[in-house]
Short mmCIF file of C-alpha atoms in Angstrom, two decimals:
data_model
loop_
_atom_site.label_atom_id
_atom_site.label_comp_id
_atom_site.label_asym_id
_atom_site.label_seq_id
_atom_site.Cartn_x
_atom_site.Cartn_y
_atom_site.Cartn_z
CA UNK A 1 11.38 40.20 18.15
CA UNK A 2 12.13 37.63 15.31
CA UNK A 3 15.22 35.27 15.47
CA UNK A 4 18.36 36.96 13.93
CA UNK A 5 19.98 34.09 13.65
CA UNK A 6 17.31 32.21 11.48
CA UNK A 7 17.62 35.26 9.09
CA UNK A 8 21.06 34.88 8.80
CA UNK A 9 20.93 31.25 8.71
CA UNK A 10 18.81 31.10 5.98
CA UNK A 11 20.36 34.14 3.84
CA UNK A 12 23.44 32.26 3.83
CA UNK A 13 22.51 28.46 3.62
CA UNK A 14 18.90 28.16 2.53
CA UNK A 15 18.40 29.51 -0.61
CA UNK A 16 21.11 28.46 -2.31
CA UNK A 17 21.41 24.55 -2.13
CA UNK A 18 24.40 23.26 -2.69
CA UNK A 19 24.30 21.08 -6.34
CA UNK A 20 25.32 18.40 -4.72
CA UNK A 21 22.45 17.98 -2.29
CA UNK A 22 20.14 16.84 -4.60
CA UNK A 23 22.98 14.25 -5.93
CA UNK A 24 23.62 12.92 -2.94
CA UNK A 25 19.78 12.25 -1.90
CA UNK A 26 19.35 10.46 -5.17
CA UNK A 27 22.09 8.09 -4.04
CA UNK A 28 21.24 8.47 0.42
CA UNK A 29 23.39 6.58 2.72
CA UNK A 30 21.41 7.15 6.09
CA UNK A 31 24.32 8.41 8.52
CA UNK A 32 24.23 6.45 11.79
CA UNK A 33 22.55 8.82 14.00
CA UNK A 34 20.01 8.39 11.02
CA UNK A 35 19.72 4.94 11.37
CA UNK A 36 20.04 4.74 15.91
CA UNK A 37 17.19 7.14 15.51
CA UNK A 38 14.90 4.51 13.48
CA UNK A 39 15.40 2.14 15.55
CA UNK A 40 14.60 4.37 18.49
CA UNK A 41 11.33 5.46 16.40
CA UNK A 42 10.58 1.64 15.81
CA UNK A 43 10.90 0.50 19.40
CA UNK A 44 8.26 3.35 20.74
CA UNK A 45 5.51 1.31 18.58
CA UNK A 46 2.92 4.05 20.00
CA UNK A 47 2.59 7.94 19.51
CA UNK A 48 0.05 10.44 19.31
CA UNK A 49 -1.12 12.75 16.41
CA UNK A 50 -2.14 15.80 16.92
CA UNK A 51 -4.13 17.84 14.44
CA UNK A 52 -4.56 21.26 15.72
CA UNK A 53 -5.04 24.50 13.65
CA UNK A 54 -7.29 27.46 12.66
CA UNK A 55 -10.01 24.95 11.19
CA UNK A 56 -10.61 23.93 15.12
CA UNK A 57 -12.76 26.65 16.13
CA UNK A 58 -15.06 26.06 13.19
CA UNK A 59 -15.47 22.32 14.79
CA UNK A 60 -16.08 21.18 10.97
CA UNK A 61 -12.88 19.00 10.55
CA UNK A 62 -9.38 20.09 9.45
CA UNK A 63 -10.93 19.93 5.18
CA UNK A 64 -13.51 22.92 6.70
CA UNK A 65 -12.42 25.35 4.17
CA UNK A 66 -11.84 22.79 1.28
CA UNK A 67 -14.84 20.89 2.24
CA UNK A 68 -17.10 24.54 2.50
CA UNK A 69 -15.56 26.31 -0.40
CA UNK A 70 -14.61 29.51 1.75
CA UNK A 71 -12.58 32.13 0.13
CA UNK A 72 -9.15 32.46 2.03
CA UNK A 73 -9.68 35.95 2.27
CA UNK A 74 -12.68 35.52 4.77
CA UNK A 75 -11.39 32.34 6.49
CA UNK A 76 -8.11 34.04 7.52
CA UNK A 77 -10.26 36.66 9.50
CA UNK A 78 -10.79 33.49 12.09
CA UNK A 79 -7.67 34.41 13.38
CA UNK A 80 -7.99 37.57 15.35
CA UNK A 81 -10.76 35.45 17.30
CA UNK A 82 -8.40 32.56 17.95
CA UNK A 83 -7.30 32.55 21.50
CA UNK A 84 -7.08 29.14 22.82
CA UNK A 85 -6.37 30.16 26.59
CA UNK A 86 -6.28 26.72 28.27
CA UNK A 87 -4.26 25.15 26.19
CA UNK A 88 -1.42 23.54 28.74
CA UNK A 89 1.59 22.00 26.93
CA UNK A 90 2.70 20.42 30.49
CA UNK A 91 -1.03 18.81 30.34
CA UNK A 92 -0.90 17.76 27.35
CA UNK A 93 2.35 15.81 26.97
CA UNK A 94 1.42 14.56 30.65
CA UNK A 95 -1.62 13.02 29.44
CA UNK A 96 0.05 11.54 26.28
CA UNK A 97 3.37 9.83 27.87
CA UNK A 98 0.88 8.35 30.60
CA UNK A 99 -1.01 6.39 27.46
CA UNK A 100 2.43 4.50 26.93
CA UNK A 101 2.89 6.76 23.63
CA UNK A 102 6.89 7.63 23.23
CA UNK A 103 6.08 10.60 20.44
CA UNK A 104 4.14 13.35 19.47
CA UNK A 105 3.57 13.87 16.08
CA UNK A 106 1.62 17.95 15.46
CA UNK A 107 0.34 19.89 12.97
CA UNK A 108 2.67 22.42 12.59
CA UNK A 109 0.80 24.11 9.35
CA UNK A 110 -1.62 22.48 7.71
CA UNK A 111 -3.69 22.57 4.01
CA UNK A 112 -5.30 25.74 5.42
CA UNK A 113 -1.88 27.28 5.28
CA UNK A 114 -2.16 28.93 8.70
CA UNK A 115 1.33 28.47 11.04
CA UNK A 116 1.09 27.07 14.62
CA UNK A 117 4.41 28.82 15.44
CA UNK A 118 6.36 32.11 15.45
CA UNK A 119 7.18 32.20 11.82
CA UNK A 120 8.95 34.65 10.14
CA UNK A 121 8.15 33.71 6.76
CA UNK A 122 4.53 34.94 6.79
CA UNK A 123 2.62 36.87 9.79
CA UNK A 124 -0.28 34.67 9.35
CA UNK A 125 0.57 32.45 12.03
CA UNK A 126 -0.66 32.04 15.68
CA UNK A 127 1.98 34.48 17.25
CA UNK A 128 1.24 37.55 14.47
CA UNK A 129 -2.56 36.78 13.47
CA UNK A 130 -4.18 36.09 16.77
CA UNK A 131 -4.64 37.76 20.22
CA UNK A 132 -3.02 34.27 22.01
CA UNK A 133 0.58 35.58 21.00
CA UNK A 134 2.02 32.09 22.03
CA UNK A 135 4.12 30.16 19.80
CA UNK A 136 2.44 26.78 20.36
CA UNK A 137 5.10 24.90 18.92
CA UNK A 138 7.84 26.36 21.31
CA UNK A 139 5.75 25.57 24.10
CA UNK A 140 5.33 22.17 23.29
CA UNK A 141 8.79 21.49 22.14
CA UNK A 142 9.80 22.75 25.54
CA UNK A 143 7.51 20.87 27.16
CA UNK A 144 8.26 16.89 25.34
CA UNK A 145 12.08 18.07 25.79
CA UNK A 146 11.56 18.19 30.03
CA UNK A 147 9.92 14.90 29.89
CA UNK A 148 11.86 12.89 27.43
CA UNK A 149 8.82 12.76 24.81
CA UNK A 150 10.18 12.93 21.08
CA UNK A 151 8.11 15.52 19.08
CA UNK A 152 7.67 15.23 14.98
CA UNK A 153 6.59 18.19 13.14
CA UNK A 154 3.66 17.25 10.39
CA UNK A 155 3.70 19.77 7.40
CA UNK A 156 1.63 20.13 4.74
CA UNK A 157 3.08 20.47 0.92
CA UNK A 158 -0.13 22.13 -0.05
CA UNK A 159 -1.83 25.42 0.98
CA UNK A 160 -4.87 26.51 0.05
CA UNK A 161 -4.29 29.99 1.19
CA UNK A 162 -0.91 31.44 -0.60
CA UNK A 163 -0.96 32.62 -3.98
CA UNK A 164 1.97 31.28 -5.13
CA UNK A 165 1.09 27.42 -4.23
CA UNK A 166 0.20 26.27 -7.78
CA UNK A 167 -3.84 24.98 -7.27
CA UNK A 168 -3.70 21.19 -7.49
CA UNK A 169 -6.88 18.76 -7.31
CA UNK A 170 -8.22 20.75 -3.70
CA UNK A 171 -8.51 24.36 -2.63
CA UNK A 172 -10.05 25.39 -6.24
CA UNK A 173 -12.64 27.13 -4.36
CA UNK A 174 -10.96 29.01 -1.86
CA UNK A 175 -10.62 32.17 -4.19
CA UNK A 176 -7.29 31.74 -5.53
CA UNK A 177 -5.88 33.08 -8.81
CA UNK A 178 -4.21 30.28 -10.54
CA UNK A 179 -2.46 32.71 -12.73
CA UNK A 180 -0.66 34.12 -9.64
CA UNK A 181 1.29 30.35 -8.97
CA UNK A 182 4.61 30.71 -8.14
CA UNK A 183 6.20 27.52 -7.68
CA UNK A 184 9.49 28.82 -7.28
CA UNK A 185 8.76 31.13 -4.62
CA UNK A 186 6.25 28.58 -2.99
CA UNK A 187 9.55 26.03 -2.68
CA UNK A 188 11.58 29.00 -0.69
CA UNK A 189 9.22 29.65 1.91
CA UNK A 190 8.58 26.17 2.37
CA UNK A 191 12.51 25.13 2.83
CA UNK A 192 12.25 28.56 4.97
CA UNK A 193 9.85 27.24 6.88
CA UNK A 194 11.33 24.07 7.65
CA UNK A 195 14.68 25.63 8.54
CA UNK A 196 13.24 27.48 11.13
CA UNK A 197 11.48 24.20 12.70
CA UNK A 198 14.98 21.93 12.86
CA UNK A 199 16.99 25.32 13.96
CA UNK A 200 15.03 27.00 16.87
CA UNK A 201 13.17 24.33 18.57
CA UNK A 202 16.08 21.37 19.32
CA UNK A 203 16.08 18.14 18.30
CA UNK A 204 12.91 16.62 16.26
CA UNK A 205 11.81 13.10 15.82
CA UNK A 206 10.58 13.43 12.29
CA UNK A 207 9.09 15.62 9.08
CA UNK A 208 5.21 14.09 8.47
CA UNK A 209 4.92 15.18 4.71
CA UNK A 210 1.19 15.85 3.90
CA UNK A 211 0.17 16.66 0.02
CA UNK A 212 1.29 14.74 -2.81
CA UNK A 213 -1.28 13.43 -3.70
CA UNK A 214 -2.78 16.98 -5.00
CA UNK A 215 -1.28 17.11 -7.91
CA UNK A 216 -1.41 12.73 -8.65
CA UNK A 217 -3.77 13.79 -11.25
CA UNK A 218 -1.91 16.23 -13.28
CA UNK A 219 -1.35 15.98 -16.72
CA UNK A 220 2.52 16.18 -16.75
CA UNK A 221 4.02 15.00 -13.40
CA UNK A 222 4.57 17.60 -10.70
CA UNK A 223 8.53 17.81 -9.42
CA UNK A 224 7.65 18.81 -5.86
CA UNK A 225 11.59 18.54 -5.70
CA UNK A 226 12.08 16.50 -2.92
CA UNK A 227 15.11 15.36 -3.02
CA UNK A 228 16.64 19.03 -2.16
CA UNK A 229 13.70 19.36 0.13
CA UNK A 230 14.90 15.71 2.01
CA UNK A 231 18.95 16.77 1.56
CA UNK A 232 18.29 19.86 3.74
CA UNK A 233 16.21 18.81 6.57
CA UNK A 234 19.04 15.63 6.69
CA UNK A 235 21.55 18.19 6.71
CA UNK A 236 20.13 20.50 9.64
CA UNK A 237 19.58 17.61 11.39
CA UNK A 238 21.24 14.05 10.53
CA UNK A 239 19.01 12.18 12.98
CA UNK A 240 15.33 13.59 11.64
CA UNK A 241 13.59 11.36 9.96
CA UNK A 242 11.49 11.78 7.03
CA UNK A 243 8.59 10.33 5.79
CA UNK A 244 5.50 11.16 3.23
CA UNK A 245 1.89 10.48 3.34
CA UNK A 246 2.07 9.95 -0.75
CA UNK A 247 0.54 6.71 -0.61
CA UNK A 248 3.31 5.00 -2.69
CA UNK A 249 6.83 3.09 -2.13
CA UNK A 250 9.08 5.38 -0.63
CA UNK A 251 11.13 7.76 -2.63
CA UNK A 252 15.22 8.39 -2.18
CA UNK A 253 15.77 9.75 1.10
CA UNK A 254 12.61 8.89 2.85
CA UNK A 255 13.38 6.95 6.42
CA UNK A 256 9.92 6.17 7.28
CA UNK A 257 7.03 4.90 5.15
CA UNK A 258 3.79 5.88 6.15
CA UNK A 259 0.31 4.15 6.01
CA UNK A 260 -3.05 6.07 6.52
CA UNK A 261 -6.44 4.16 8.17
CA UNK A 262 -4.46 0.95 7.17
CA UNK A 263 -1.95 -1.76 8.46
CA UNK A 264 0.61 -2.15 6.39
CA UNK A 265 0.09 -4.13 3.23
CA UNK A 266 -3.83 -3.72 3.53
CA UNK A 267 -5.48 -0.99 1.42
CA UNK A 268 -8.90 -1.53 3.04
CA UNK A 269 -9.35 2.92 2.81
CA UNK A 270 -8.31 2.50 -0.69
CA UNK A 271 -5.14 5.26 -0.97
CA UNK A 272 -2.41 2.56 -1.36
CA UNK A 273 -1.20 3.18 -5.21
CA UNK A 274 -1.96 -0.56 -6.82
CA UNK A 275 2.04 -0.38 -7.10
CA UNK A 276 3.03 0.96 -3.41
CA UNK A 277 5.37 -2.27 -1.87
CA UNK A 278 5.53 -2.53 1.69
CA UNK A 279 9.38 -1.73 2.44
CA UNK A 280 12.32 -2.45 5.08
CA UNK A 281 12.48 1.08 6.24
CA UNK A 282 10.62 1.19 9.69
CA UNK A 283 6.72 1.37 9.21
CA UNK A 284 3.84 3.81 10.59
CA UNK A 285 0.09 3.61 10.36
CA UNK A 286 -1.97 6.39 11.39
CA UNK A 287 -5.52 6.31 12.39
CA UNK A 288 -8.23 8.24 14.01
CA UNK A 289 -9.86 8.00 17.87
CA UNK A 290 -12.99 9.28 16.56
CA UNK A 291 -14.08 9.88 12.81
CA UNK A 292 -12.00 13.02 12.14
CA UNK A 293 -8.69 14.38 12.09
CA UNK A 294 -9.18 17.37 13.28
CA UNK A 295 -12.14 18.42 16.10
CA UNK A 296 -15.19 18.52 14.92
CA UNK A 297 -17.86 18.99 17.51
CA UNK A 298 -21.01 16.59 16.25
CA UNK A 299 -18.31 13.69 16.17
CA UNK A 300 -18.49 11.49 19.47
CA UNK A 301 -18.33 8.05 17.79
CA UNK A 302 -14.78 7.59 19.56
CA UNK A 303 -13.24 3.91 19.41
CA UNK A 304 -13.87 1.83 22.54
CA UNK A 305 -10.36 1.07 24.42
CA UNK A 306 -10.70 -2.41 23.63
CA UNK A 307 -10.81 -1.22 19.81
CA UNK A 308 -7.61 0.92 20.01
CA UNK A 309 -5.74 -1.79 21.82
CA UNK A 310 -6.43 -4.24 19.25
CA UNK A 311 -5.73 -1.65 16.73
CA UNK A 312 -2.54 -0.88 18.65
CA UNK A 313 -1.29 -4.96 18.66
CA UNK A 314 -2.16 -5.72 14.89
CA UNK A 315 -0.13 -2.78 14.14
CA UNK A 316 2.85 -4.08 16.21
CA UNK A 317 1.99 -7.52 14.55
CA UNK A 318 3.07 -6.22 11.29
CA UNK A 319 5.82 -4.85 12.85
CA UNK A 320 4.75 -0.99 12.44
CA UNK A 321 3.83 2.09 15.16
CA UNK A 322 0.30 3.23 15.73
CA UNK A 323 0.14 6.93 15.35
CA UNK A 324 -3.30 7.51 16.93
CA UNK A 325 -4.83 11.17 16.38
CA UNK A 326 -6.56 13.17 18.88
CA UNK A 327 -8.00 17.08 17.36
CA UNK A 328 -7.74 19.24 19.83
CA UNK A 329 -10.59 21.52 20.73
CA UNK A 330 -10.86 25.34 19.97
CA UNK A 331 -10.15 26.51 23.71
CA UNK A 332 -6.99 24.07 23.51
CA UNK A 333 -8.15 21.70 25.83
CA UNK A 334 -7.87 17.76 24.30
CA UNK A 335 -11.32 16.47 24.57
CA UNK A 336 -12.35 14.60 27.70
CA UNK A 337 -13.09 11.23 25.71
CA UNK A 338 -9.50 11.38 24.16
CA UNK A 339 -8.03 11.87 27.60
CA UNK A 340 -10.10 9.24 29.43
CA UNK A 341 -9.21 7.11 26.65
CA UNK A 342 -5.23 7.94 27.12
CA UNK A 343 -5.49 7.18 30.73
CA UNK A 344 -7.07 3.47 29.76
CA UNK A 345 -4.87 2.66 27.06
CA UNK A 346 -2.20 3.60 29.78
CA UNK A 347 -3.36 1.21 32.00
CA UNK A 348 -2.89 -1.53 29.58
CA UNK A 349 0.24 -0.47 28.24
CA UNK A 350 1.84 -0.40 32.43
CA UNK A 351 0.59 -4.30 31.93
CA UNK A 352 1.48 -4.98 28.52
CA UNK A 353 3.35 -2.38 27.10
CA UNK A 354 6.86 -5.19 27.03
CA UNK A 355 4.86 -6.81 24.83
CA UNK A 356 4.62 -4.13 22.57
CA UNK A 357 7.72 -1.94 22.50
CA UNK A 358 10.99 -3.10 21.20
CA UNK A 359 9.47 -5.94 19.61
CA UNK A 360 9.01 -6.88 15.93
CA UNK A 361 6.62 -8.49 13.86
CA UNK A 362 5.99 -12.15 14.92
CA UNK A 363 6.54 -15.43 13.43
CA UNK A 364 2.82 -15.71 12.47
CA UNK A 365 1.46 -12.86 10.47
CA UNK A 366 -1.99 -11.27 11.61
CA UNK A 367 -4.59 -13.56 12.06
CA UNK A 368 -8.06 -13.33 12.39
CA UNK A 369 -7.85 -14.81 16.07
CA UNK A 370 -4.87 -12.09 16.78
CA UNK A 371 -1.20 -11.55 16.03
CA UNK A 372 2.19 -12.12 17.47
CA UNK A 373 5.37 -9.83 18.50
CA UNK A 374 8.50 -11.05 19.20
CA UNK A 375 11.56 -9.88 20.81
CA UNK A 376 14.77 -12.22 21.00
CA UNK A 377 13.64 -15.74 22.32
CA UNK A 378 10.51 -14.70 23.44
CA UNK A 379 7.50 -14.91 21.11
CA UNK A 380 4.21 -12.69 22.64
CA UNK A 381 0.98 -14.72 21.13
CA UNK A 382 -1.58 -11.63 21.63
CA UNK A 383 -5.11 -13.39 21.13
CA UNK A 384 -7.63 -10.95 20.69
CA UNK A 385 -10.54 -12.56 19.62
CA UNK A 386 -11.00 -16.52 19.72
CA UNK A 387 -12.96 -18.68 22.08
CA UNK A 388 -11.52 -22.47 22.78
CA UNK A 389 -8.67 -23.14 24.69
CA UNK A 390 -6.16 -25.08 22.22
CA UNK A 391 -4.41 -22.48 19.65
CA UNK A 392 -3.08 -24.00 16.83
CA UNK A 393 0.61 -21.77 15.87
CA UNK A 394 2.27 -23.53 12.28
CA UNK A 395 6.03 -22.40 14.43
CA UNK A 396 8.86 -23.90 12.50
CA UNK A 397 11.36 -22.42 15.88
CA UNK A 398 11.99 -25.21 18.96
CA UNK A 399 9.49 -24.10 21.57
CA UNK A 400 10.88 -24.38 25.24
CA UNK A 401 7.78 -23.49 27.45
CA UNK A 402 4.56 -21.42 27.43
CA UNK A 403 3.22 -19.37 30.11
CA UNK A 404 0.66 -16.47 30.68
CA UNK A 405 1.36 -13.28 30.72
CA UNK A 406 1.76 -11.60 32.98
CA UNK A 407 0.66 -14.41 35.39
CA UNK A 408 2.93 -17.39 34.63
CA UNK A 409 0.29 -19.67 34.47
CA UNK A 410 1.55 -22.93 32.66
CA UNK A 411 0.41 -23.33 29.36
CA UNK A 412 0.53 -26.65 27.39
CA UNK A 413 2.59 -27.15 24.46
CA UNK A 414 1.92 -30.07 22.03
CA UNK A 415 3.89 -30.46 19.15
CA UNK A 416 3.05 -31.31 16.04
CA UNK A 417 4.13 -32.10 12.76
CA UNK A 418 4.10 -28.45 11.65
CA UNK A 419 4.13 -26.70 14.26
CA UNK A 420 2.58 -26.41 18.05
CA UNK A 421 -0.75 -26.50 20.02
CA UNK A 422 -1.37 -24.75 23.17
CA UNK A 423 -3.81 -25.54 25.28
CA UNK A 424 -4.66 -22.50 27.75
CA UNK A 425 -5.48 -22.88 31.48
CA UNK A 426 -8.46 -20.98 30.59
CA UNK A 427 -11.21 -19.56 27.67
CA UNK A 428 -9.25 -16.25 26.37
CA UNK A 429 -10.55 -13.28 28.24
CA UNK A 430 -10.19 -9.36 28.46
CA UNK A 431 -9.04 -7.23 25.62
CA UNK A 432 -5.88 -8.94 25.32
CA UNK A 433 -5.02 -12.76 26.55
CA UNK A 434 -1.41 -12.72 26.49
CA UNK A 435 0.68 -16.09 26.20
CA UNK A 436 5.09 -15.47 26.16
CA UNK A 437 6.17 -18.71 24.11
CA UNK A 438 10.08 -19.06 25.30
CA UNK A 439 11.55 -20.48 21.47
CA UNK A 440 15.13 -21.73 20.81
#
């Protein structure tokens, strides 16, 4: 049976916005549980996408029925035939805080339009269109609540499967009738939507905003009307962050700012608008394991541990989280190269992980050789890549004593008109040669 509350909830709070949400978003004062919960979010430098759907058991990718040009009408009837029966939520989140990751960040419904949860807004959703007749979502909420994991719920702005989503740049072959857009009604069952996600499944990390960028290439600019969009989800929960994968400096009311396959001031996957500034708020980059987002079954060129690590410490370098996907497979099983990779970025992170968390970016930005994190008086030199033993660091800070980490080994410090030299005990070796520079 559906949630009474949630329709009563949103019959007498939802659809009618009070005028001065959108107001007070244009002028947003985070409240403090707003801003504890960014820090919290920055300190966790490490979480774990997830992009899970329908689009799975085609093992094309998540852009399958973009990408294909299938009609809605035929790619819904995947549903009745999705039954993902060893799917494990205790597994899962098991796996995941073992890498060293504090959050989860999943799919809840993606372009495809198709719901990973018991939604009451539309029955095509895993609970109502499929024989599984599990609310995902629940289970995994459940799940990160019992051991202290913080889940975010991604959700796409776009759909290329309801009627009344006005057809942007993508889905113009997936058999909809323009002439039946209904932006209006679209906006309801979104907020609807969302309501239900920050009412009936406790506290959540963060909104992941997927889809502006369909309509960056209209010819008068389309109000997606965020700012009553951001007003509610702050109101249903104060601490839930927000953030949007538009590409651009953050809009009023955003907490978060989001970078995809880039660090943060690089535009090296070319989605960065020319104008997008790199801001204060706390920063996220997102990249793949493999190739894809979501499963696709010919991809296998997965990212060597070494490769994630170093992704992982250039991230923290520039003072930003790695959100590192993983697409789930069909039978709901994560695939045994993202797991064994989990378990070895785990491994690094028991070592290194102090390194890592809590920190922000160092005094030396990202260099070719490696990158630096620092927390208080204690300045992590992460080198990555270099092969002599003295490191020049340009450090304009007093610089008390070097060591190894985590050994201790003594390292030399000379000093220097501009700055310091150390001299290692040792060539640099493994993934990550670690020196802790104690600075007054």
């Amino acid at each position: 049976m559906k949630n009474l509350f949630t329709r009563l909830l949103l019959a007498s709070s939802l659809f009618a916005l009070p005028a001065s949400d959108a107001l007070a978003q244009q002028e947003y004062v985070p409240t403090p549980e707003n801003l504890q919960s960014r820090q919290e979010f920055s300190d966790m430098r490490f979480g774990i996408f997830l992009h899970w759907g329908l689009y799975s058991m085609f093992a094309q990718g998540e852009w399958y029925m973009q990408n294909a040009g299938i009609p809605y009408a035929e790619y819904s009837k995947a549903a009745s035939g999705f039954y993902p029966s060893r799917f494990n939520a205790h597994e899962w989140v098991s796996a995941i805080k073992a890498s060293g990751a504090g959050y989860i960040t999943i799919t809840t419904r993606h372009h495809e339009g198709f719901s990973m949860w018991d939604t009451e807004q539309s029955d095509y959703n895993i609970v109502d269109a499929t024989p599984f007749k599990r609310d995902i979502i629940r289970e995994l909420a459940d799940e990160c609540h019992r051991q202290g994991v913080r889940l975010h719920f991604y959700y796409s702005h776009l759909d290329w499967a309801r009627e009344d989503y006005p057809v942007g740049r993508t889905g113009t072959k997936c058999g909809k009738d323009p002439k039946r857009a209904d932006w209006p009604s679209y906006y309801r069952f979104m907020n609807a939507q969302l309501t239900e996600l920050l009412t009936n499944y406790g506290p959540v990390g963060a909104i992941w905003f997927d889809g502006w960028w369909d309509h960056d290439s209209d010819a008068t600019p389309f109000d997606w009307q965020l700012d009553e969009q951001y007003a509610l989800i702050h109101r249903l929960q104060p601490a839930c962050l927000v953030g949007n994968n538009h590409h651009m400096t953050p809009n009023p009311g955003e907490d978060i700012q989001i970078f995809e396959r880039d660090l943060p001031g690089e535009n090296k996957a070319g989605f960065v608008d020319e104008a997008a500034e790199v801001s204060r708020l706390p920063l996220e980059t997102c990249e793949t394991m493999n190739g894809m987002w979501g499963y696709k079954i010919v991809d296998q060129n997965y990212k060597t541990t070494r490769q994630l690590v170093h992704y992982l410490v250039n991230t923290a370098g520039k003072g930003a989280n790695l959100l590192m996907n993983i697409g789930p497979q069909p039978n709901g099983c994560l695939p045994a190269t993202a797991v064994q990779r989990l378990k070895e970025m785990g491994e690094w992170m028991q070592t290194y992980g102090t390194t890592i968390r809590a920190t922000q970016a160092g005094d030396i930005p990202v260099q070719q050789w490696g990158a630096t994190t620092r927390r208080g008086d204690r300045l992590f030199v992460h080198i990555l890549d270099y092969n002599r033993r003295e490191l020049y660091l340009p450090l304009s800070c007093r610089v008390l004593k070097a060591t190894t980490f985590p050994e201790g080994k003594r390292v030399a410090v000379t000093k220097t008109s501009e700055g310091v030299v150390l001299t290692l005990p040792e060539l640099p070796q493994g993934i990550d040669y670690v020196v802790e520079v104690q600075t007054k």
